PDB file of C-alpha atoms in Angstrom:
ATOM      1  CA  UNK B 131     106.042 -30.030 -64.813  1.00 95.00           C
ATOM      2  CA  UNK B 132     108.356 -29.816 -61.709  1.00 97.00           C
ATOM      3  CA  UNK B 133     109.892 -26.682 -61.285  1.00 98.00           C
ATOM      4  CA  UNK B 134     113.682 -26.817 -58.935  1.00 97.00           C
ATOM      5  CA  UNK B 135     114.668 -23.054 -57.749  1.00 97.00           C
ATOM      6  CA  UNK B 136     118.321 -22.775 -56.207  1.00 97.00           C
ATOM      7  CA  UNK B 137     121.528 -20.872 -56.160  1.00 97.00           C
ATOM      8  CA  UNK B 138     120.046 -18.587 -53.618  1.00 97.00           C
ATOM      9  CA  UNK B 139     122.136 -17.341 -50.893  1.00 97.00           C
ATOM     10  CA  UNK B 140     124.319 -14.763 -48.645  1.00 98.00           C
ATOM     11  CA  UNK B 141     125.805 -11.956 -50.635  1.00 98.00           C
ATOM     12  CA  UNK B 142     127.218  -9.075 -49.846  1.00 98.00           C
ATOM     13  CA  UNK B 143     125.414  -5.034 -51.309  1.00 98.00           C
ATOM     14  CA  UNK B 144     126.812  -4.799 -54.858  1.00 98.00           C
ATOM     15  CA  UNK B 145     127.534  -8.396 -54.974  1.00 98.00           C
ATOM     16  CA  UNK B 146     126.130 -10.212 -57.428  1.00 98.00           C
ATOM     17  CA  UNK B 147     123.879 -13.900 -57.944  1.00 98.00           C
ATOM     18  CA  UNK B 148     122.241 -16.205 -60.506  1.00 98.00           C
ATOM     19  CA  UNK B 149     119.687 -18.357 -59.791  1.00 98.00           C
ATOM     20  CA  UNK B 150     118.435 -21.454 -62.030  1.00 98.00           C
ATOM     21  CA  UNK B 151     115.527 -23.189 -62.352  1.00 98.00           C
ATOM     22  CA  UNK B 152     115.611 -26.591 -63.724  1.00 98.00           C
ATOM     23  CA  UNK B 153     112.416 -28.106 -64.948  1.00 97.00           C
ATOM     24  CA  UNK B 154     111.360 -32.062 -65.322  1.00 97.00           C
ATOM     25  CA  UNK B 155     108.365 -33.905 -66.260  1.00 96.00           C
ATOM     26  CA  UNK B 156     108.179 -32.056 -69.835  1.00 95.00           C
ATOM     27  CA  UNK B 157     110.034 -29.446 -72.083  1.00 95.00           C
ATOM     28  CA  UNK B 158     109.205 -25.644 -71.024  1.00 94.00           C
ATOM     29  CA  UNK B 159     110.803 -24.604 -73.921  1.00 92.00           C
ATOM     30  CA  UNK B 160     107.393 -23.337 -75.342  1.00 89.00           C
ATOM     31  CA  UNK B 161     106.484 -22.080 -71.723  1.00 95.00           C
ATOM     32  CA  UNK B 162     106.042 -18.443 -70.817  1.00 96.00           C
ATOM     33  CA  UNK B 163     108.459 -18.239 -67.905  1.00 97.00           C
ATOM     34  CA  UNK B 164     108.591 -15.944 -64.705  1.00 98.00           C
ATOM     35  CA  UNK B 165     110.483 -15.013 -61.478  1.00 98.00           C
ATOM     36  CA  UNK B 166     108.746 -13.428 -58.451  1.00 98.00           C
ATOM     37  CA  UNK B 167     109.687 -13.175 -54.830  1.00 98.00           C
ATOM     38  CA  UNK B 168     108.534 -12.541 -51.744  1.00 98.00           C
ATOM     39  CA  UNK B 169     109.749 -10.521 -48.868  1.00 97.00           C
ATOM     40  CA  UNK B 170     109.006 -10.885 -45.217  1.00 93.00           C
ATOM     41  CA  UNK B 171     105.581  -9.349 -44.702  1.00 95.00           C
ATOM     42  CA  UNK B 172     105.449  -8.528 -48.403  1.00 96.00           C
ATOM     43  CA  UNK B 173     103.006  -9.728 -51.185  1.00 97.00           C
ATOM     44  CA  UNK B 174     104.425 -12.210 -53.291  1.00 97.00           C
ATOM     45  CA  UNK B 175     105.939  -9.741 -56.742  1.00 98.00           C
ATOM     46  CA  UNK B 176     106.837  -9.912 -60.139  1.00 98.00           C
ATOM     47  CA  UNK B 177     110.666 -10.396 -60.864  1.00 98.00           C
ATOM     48  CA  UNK B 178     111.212 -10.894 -64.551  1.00 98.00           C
ATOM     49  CA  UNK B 179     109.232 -12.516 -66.710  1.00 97.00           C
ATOM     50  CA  UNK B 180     109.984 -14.186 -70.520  1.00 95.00           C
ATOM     51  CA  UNK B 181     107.597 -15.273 -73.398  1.00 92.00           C
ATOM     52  CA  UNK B 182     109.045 -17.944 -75.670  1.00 83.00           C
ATOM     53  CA  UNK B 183     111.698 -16.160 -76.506  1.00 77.00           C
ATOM     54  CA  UNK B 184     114.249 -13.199 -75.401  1.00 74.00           C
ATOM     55  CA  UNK B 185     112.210 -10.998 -77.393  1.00 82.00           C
ATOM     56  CA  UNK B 186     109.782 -10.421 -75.039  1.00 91.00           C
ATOM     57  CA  UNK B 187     110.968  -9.666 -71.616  1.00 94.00           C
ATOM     58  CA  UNK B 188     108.844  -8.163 -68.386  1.00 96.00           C
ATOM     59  CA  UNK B 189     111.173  -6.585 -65.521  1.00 97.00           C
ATOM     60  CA  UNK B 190     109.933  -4.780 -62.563  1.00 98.00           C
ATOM     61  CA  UNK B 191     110.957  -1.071 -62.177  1.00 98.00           C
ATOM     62  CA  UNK B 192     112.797  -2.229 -59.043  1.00 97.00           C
ATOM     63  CA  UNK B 193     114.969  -4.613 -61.202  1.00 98.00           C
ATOM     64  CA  UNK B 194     114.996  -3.089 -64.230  1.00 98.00           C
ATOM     65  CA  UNK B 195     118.646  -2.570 -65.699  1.00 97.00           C
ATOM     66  CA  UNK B 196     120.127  -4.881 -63.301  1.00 98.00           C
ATOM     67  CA  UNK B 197     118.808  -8.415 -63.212  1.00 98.00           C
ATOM     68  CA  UNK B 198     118.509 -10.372 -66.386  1.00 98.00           C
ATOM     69  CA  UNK B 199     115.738 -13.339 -67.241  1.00 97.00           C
ATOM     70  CA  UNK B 200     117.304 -16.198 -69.444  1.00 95.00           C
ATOM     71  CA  UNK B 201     116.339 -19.389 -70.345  1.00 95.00           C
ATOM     72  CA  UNK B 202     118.524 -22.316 -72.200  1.00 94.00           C
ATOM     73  CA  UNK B 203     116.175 -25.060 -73.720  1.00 92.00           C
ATOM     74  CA  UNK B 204     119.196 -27.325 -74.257  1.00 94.00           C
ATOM     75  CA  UNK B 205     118.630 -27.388 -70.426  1.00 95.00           C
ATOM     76  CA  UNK B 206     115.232 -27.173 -69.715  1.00 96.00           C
ATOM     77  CA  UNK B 207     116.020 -25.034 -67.740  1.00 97.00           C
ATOM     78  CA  UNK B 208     115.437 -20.855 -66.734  1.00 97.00           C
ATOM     79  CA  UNK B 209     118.190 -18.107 -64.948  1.00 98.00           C
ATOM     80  CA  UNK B 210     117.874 -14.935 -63.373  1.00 98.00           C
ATOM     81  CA  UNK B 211     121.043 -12.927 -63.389  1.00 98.00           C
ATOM     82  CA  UNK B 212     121.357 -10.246 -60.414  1.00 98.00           C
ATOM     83  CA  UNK B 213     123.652  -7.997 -60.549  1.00 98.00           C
ATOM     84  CA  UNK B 214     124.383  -4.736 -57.990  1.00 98.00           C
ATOM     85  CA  UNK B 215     122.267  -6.358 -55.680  1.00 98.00           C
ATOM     86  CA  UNK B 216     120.835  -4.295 -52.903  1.00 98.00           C
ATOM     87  CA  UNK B 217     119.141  -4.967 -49.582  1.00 97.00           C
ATOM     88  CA  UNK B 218     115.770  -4.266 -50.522  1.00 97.00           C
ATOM     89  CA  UNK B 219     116.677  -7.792 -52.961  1.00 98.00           C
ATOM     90  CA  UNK B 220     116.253 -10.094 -50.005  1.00 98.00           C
ATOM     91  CA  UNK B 221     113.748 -12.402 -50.878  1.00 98.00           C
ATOM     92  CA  UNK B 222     112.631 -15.739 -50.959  1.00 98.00           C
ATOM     93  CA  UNK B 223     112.419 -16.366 -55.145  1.00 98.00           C
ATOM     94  CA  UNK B 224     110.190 -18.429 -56.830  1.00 98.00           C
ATOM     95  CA  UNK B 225     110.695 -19.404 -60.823  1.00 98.00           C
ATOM     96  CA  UNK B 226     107.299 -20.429 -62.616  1.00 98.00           C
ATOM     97  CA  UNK B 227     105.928 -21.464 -65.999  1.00 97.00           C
ATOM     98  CA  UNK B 228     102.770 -21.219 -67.806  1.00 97.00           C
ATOM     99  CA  UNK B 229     101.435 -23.732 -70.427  1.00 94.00           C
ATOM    100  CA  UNK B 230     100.264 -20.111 -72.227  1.00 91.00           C
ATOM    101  CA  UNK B 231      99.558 -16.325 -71.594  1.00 90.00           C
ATOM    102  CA  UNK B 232      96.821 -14.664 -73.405  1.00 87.00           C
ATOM    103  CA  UNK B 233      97.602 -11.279 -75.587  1.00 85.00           C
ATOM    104  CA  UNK B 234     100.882 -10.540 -76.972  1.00 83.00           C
ATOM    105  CA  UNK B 235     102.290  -7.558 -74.359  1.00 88.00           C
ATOM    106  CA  UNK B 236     102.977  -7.767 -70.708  1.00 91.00           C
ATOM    107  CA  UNK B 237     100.440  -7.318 -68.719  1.00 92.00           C
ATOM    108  CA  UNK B 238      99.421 -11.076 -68.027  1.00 94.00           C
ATOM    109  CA  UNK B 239     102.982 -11.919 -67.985  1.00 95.00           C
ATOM    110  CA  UNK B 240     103.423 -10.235 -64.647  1.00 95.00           C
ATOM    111  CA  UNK B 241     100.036 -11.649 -63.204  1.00 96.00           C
ATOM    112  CA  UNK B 242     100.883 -14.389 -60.429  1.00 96.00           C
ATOM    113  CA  UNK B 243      97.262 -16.231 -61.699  1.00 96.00           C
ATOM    114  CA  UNK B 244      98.737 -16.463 -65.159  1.00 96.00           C
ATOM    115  CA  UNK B 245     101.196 -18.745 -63.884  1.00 97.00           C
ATOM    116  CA  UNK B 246     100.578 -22.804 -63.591  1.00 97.00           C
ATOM    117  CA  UNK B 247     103.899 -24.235 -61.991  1.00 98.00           C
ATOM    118  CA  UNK B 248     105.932 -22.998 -59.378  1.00 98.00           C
ATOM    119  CA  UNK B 249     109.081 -23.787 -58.151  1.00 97.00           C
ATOM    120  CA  UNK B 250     109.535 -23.868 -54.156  1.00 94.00           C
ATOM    121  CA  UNK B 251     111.836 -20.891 -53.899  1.00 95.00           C
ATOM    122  CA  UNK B 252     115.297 -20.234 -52.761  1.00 98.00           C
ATOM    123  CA  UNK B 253     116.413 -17.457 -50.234  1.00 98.00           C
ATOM    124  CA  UNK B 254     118.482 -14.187 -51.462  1.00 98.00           C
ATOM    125  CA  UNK B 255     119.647 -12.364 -48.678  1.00 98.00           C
ATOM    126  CA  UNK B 256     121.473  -9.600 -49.017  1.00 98.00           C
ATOM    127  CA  UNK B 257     123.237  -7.809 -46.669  1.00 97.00           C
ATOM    128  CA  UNK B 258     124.636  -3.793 -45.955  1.00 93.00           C
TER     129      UNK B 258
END
């Protein structure tokens, strides 16, 4: 599985972005699915994560309420939705996939080693 991150870019406090991730090589549709990102200096972080379906959803308390994780299967491919975006946001962001995630709750799905494919990331920057 290749993973393709974009739709990263300038935007303005408040503004607003969506990012995709289109995958190749197989179907993810099956795939646990994640977003994480990275700040200068920072530890790579959990964004958002998915399970199969929309029915179980990981966001980090940073996020929480304003980004949303979606995934369309028709398209093989996975979105993150960022809304009232704030300068703290500015990242590089990386989508990923897992072939499977042990348990059925959250904690694995916010665990970077849980992940098998990553995407190379795309820059948010976002300014005051």
């Amino acid at each position: 599985v290749q993973l393709q991150a974009s739709g990263g870019g300038l935007v303005q406090a408040g503004g607003s972005l969506k990012l995709s991730c289109a995958a190749s090589g197989r179907p993810i549709s099956g795939y646990p699915v994640a977003w994480f990102r990275q700040a200068p200096g920072q530890e790579r972080e959990i964004v958002a994560a998915m399970r199969r379906t929309a029915h179980m959803t990981y966001y980090s308390d940073s996020v929480k309420g304003r980004f949303t994780i979606s995934r369309v299967n028709d398209e093989n491919t996975i979105y993150l939705r960022m809304n009232s975006l704030k300068p703290e946001d500015t990242a590089v962001y990386y989508c990923a996939a897992a072939r499977s995630i042990p348990g059925s709750g959250t904690y694995y799905m916010a665990r970077e080693a849980s992940y098998d494919y990553w995407g190379q990331g795309t820059q948010v920057t976002v300014s005051s």
